[in-house]
XYZ file of N, CA and C in Angstrom:
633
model
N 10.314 -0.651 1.719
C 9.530 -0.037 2.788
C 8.336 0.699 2.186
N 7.489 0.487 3.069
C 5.711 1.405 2.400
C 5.942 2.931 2.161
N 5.485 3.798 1.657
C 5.721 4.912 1.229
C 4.850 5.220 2.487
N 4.855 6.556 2.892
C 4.499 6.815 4.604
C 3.696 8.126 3.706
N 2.369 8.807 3.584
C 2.244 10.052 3.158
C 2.202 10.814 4.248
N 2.018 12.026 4.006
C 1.575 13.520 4.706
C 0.540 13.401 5.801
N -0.313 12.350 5.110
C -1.910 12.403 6.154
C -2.513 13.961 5.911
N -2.508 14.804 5.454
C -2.881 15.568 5.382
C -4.274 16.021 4.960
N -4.824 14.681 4.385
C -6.538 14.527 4.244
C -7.231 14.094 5.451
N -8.299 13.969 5.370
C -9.383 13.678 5.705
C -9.352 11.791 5.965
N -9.353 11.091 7.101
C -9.378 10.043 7.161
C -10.373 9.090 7.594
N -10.819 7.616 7.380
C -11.204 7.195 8.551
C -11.422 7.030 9.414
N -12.035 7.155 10.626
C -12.172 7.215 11.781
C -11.353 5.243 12.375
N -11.537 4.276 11.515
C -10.984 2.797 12.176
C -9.409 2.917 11.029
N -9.009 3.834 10.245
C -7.932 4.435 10.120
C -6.916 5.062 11.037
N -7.393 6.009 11.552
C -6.558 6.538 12.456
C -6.808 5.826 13.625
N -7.296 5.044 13.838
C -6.898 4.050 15.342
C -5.933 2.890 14.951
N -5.873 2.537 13.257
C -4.930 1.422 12.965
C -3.856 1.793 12.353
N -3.644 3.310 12.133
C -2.466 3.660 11.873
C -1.408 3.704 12.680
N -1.023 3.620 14.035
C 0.122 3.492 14.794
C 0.365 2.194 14.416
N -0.912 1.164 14.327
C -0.315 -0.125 14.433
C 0.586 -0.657 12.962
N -0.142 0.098 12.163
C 0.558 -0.259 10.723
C 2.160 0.112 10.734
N 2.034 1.393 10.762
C 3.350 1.815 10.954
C 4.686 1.240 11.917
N 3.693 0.883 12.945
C 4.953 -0.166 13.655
C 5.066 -1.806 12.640
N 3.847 -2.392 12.017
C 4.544 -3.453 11.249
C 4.781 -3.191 10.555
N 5.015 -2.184 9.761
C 5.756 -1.796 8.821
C 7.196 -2.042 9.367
N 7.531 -0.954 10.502
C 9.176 -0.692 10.652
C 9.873 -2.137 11.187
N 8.784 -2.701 11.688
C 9.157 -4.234 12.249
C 9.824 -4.955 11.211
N 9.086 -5.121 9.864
C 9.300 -6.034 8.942
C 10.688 -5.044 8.195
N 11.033 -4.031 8.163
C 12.526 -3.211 7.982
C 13.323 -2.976 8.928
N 14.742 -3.462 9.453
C 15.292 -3.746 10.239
C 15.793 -1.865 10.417
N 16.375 -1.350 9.043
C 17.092 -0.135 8.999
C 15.896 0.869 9.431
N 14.726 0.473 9.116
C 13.887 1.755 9.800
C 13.900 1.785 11.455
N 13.928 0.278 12.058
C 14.028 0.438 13.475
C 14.964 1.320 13.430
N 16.507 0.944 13.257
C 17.705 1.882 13.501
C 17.476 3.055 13.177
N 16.887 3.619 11.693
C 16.784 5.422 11.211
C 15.326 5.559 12.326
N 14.674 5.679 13.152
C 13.762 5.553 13.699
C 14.089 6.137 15.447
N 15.658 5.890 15.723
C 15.942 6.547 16.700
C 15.386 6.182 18.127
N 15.465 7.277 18.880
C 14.808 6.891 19.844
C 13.453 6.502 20.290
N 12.930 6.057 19.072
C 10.927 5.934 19.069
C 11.880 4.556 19.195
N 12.427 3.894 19.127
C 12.742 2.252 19.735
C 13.228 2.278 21.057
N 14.709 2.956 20.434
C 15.740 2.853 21.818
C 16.305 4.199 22.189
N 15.804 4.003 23.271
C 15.314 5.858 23.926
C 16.941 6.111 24.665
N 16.987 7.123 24.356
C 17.999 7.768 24.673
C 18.451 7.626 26.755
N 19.994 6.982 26.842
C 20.153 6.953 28.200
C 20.062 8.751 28.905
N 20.084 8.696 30.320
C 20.262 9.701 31.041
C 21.376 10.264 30.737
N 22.663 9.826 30.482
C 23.642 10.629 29.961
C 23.646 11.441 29.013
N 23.050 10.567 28.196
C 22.730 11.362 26.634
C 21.783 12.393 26.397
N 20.504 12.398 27.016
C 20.118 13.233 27.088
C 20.977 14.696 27.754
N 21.879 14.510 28.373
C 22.398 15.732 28.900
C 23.550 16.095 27.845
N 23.991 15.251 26.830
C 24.830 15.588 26.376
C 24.614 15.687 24.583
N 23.702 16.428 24.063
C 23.607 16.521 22.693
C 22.442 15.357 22.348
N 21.927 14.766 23.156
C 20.510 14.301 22.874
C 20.865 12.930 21.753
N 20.576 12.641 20.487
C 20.637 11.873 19.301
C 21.911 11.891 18.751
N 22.592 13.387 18.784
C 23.974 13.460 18.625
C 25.036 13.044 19.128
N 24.591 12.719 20.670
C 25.341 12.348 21.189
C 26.425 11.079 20.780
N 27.747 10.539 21.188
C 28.475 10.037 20.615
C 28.569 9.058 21.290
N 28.273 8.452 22.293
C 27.913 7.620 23.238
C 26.628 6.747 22.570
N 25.381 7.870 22.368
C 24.355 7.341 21.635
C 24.181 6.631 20.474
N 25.137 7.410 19.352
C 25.567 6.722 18.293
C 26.003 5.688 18.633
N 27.135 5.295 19.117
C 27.631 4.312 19.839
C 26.855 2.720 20.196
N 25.851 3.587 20.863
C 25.022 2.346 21.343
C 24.073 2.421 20.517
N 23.929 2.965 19.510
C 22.364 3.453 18.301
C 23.451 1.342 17.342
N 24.699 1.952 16.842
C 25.499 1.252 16.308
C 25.649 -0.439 16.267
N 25.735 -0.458 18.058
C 26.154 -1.622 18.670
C 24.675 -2.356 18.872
N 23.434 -1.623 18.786
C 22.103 -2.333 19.138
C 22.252 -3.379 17.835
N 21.520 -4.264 18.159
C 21.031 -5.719 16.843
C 19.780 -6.004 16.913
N 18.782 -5.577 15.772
C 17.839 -5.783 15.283
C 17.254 -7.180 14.308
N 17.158 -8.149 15.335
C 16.938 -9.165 14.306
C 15.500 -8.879 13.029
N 15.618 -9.640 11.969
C 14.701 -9.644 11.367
C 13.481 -10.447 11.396
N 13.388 -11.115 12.581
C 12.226 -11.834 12.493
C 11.123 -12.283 12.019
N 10.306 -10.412 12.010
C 9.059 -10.406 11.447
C 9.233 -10.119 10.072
N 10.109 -10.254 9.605
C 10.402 -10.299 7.610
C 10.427 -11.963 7.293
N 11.512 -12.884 8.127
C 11.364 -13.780 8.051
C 9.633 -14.451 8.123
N 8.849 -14.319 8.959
C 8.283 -15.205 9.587
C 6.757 -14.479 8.378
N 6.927 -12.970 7.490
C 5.923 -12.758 7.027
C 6.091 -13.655 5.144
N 7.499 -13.719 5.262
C 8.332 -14.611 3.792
C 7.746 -16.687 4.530
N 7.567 -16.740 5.009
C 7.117 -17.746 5.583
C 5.897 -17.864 5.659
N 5.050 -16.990 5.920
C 3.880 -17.579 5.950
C 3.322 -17.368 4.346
N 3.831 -16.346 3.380
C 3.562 -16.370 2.066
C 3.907 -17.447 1.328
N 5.490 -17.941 1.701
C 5.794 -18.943 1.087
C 4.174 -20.175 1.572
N 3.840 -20.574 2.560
C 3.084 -21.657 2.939
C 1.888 -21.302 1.332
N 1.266 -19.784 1.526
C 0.292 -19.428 0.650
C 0.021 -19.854 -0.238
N 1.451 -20.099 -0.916
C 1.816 -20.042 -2.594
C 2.797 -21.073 -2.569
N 2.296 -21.799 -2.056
C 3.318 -23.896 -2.070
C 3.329 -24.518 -3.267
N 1.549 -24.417 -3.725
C 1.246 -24.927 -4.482
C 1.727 -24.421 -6.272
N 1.855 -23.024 -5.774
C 1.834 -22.387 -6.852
C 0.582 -21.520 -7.434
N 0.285 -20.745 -8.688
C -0.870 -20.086 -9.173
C -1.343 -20.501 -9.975
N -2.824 -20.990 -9.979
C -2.925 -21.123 -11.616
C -4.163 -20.205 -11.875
N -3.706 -19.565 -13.439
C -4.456 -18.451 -14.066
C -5.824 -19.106 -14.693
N -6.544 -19.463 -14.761
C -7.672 -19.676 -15.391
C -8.195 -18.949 -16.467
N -7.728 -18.399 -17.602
C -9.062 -17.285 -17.788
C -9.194 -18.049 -19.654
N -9.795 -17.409 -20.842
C -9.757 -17.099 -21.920
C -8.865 -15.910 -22.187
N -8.302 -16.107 -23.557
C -7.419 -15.326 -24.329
C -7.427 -14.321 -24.151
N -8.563 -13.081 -23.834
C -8.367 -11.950 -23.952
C -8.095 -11.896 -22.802
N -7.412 -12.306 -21.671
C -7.113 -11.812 -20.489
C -5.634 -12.414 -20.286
N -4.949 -13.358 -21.310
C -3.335 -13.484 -21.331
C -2.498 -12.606 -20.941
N -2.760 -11.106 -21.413
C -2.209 -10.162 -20.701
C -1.645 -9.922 -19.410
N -2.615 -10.229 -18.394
C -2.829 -10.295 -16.825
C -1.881 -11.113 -16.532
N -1.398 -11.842 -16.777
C -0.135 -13.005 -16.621
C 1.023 -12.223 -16.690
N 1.080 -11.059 -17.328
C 2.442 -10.551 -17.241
C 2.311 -8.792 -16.758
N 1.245 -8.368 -17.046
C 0.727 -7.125 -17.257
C -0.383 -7.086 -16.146
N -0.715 -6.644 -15.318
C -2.027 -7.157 -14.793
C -2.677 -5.601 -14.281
N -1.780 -4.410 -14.088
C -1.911 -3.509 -13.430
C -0.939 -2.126 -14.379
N -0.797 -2.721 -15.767
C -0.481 -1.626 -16.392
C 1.183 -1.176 -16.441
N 1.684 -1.494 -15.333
C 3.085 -1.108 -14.796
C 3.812 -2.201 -15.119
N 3.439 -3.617 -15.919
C 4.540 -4.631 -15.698
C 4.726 -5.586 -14.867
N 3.362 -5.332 -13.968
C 3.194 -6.347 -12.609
C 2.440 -7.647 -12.749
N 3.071 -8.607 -13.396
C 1.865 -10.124 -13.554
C 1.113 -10.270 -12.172
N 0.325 -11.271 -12.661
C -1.235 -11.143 -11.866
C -0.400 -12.158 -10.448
N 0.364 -12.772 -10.934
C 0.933 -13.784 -9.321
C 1.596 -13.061 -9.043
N 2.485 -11.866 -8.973
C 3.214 -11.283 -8.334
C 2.442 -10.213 -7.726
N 1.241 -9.635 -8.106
C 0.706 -9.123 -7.169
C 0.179 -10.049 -6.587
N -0.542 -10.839 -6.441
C -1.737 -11.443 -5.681
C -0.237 -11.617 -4.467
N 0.898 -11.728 -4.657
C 2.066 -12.176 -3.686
C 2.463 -10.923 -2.645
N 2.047 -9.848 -3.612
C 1.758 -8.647 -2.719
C 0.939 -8.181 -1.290
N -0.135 -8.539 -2.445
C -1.348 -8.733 -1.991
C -1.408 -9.496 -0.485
N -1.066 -10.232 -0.517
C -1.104 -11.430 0.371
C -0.057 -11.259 1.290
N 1.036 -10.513 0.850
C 2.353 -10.126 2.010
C 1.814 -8.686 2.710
N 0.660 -8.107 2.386
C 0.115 -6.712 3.039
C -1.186 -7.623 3.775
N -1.753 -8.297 3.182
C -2.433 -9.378 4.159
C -2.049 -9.525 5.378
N -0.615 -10.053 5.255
C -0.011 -10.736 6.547
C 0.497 -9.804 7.583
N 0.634 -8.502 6.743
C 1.666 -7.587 7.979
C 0.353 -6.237 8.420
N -0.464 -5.975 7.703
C -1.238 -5.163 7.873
C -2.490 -5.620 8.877
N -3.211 -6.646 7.736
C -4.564 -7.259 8.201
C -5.741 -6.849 7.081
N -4.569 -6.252 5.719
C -6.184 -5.253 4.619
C -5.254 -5.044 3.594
N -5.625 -5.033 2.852
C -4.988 -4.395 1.368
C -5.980 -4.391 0.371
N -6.152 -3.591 -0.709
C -6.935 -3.039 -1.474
C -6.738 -2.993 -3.033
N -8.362 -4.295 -3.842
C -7.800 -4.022 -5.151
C -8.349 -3.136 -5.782
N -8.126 -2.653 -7.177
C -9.023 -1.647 -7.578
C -8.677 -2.031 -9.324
N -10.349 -2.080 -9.844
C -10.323 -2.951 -10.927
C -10.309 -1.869 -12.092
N -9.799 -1.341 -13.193
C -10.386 -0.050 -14.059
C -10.317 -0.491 -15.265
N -11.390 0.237 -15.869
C -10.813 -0.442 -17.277
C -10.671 1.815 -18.065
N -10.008 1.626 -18.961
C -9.667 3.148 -19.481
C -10.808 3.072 -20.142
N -11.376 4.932 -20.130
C -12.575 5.415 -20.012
C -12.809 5.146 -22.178
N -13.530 5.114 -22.528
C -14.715 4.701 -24.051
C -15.116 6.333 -24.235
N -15.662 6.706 -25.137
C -16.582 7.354 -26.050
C -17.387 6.332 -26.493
N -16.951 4.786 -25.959
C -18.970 4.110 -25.839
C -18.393 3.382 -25.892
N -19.504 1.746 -26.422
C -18.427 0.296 -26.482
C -17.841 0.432 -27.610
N -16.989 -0.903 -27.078
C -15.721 -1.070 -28.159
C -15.758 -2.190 -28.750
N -14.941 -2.903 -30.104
C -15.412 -3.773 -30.265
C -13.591 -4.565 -29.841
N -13.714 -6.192 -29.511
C -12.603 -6.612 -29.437
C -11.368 -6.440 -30.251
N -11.456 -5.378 -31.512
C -10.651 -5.364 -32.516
C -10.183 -4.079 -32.227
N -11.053 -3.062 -31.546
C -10.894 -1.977 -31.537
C -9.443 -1.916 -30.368
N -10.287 -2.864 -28.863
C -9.413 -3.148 -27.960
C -7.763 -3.625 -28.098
N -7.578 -4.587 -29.132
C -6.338 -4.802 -29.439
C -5.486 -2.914 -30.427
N -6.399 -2.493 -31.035
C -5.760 -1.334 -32.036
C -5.235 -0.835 -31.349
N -6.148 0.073 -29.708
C -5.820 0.846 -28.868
C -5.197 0.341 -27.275
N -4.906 -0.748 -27.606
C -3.962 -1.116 -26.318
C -4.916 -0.889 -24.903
N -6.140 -1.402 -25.422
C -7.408 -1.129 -24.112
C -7.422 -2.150 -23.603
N -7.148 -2.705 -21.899
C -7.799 -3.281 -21.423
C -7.943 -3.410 -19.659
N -8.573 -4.245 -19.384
C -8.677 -3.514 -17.862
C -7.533 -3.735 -16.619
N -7.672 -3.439 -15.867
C -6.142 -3.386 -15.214
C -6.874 -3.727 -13.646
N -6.189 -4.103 -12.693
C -6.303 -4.284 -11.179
C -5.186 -3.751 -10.778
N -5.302 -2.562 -9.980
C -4.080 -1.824 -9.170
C -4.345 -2.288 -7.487
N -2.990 -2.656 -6.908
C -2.372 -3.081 -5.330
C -2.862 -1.949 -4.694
N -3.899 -1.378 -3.571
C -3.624 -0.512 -2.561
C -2.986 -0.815 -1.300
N -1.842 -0.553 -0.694
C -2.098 -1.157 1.078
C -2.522 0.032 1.654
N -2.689 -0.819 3.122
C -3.423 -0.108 3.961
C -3.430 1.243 3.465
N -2.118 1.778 3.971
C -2.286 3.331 4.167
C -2.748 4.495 2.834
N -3.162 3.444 1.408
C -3.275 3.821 0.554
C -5.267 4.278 0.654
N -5.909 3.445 1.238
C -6.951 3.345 1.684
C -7.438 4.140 2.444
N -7.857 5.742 2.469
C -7.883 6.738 3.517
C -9.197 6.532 3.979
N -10.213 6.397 3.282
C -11.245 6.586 3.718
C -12.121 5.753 3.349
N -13.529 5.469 3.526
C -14.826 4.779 2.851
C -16.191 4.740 3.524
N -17.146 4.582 2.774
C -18.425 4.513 3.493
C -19.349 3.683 2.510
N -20.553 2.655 3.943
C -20.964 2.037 2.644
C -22.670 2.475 3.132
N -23.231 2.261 2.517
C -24.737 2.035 2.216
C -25.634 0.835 2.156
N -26.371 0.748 2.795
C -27.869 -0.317 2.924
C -28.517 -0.273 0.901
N -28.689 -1.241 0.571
C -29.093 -1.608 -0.939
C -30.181 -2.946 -0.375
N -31.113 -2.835 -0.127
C -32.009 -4.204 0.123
C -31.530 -4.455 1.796
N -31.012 -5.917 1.713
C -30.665 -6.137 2.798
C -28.927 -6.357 2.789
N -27.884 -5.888 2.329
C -27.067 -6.191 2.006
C -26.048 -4.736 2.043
N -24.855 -4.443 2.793
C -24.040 -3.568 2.821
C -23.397 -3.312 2.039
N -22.805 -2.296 1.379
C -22.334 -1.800 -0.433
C -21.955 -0.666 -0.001
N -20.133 -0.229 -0.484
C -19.716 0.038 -0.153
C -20.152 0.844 -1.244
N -19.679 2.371 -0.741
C -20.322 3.886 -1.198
C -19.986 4.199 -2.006
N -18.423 4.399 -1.165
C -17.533 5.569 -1.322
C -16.086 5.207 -1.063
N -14.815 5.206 -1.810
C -13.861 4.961 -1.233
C -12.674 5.940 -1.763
N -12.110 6.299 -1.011
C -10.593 7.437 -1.246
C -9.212 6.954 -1.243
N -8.775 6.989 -2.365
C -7.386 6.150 -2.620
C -6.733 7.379 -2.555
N -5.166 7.075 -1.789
C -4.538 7.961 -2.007
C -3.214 7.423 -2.791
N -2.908 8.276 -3.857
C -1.601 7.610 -4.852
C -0.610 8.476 -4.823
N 0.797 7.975 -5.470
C 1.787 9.009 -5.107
C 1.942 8.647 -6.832
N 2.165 9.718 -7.464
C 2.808 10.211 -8.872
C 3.743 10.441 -8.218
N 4.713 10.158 -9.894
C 6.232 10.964 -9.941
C 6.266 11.751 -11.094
N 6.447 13.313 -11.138
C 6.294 14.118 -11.972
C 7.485 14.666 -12.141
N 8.040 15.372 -13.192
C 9.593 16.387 -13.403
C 9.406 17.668 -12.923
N 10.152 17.707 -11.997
C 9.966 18.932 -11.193
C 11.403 19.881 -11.565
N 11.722 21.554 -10.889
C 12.722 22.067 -11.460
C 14.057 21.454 -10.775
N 13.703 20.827 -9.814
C 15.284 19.792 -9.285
C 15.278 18.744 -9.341
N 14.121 17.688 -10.336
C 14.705 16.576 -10.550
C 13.249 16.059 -10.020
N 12.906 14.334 -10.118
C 11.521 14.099 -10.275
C 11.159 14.196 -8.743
N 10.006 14.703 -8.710
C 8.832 14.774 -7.224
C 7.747 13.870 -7.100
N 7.899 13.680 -6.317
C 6.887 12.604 -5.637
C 5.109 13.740 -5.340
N 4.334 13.299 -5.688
C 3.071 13.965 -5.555
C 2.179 13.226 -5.316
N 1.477 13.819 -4.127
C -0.309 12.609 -3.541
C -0.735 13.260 -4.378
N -1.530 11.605 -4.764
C -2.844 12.385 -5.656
C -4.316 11.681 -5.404
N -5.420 12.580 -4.565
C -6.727 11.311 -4.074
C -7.373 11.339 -5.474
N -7.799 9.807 -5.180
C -8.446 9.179 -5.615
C -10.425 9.155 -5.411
N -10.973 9.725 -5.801
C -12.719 9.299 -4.705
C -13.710 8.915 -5.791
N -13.861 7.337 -5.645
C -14.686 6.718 -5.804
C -16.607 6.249 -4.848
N -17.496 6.749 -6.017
C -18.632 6.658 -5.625
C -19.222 5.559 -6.084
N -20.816 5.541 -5.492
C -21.668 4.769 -5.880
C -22.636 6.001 -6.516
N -23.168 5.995 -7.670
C -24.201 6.623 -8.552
C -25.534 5.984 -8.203
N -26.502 7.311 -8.855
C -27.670 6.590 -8.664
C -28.282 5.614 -9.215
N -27.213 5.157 -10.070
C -27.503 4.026 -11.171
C -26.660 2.351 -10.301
N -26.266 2.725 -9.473
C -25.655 1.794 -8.938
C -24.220 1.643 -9.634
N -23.761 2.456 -9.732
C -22.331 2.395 -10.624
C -21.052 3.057 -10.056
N -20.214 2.602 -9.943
C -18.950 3.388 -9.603
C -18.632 4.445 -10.413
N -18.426 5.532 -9.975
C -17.478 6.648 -10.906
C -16.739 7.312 -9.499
């Protein structure tokens, strides 16, 4: 299931009109979130409300006995499968072998995201790459790159990772500005590891450059 944040920033304006919708294909494509989800599906009868509301034992009851098919898991494993029939093929030169197994730093080969990729495609309508390479004290030379384990990485955003953006007129052609990733770290906290947002805000310079 998608990690759900706080919202507690600053968002999009075509964000917060597509966030109800995400969140419902989200819980669609997880059968147990319909059920932990309560009465935002299956609303509590007139009895129940008079009698302990969610607690109720009647409610449980019928919370229990409801059946949630999986449909929209099936039918989003289906249309990926069609995607990827053929299979992937990597194209590149040697110094990018990496990406085949490594592609994003964490262990994620480059077809298993793009499979990501493409399954937030199907249930969202957007997902987000983001290309980095780790920051120089200037260029490097290819020898240097192998010494220090340097090279560039593509990280998965979905939707809800995507808070914000704005783009700009360059000639005749739209170029995107500005964009705000929001990430969740896991740090050691005094009861054990915590989950922490952390934004992301990417510009356009006056050099035409991302930082």
């Amino acid at each position: 299931m998608t990690q759900h944040f706080k919202y507690s920033y600053e968002t999009h304006p075509q964000y917060q009109r597509a966030l109800p919708i995400w969140r419902l294909c989200d819980d669609a494509r997880t059968p147990m979130a319909v059920k932990n989800a309560n009465v935002l599906y299956l609303p509590l009868p007139d009895s129940s409300k008079e009698n302990g509301g969610v607690k109720d034992e009647r409610y449980q009851a019928y919370l229990n006995r409801a059946t949630y098919y999986g449909f929209t898991q099936e039918t989003i494993g289906g249309l990926l499968g069609l995607a990827f029939r053929q299979g992937v093929t990597f194209d590149s030169d040697s110094s990018l072998d990496y990406a085949e197994t490594n592609v994003d730093g964490d262990g994620v080969g480059i077809e298993q995201q793009a499979k990501a990729a493409m399954s937030d495609l199907i249930t969202y309508g957007r997902a987000g790459l983001f290309v980095d390479f780790p920051p120089t004290d200037g260029p490097v030379s290819r020898a240097e790159q192998e010494r220090l384990k340097l090279s560039a990485t593509i990280n998965l955003y979905d939707a809800f990772s995507v808070a914000d953006w704005a783009t700009t007129r360059i000639g005749s052609s739209s170029v995107l500005s500005m964009v705000k990733l929001i990430e969740v770290q896991y740090v050691a906290g005094e009861s054990g590891t915590e989950a922490e947002e952390v934004e992301r805000l990417l510009y356009l310079d006056e050099n035409g450059l991302y930082a």
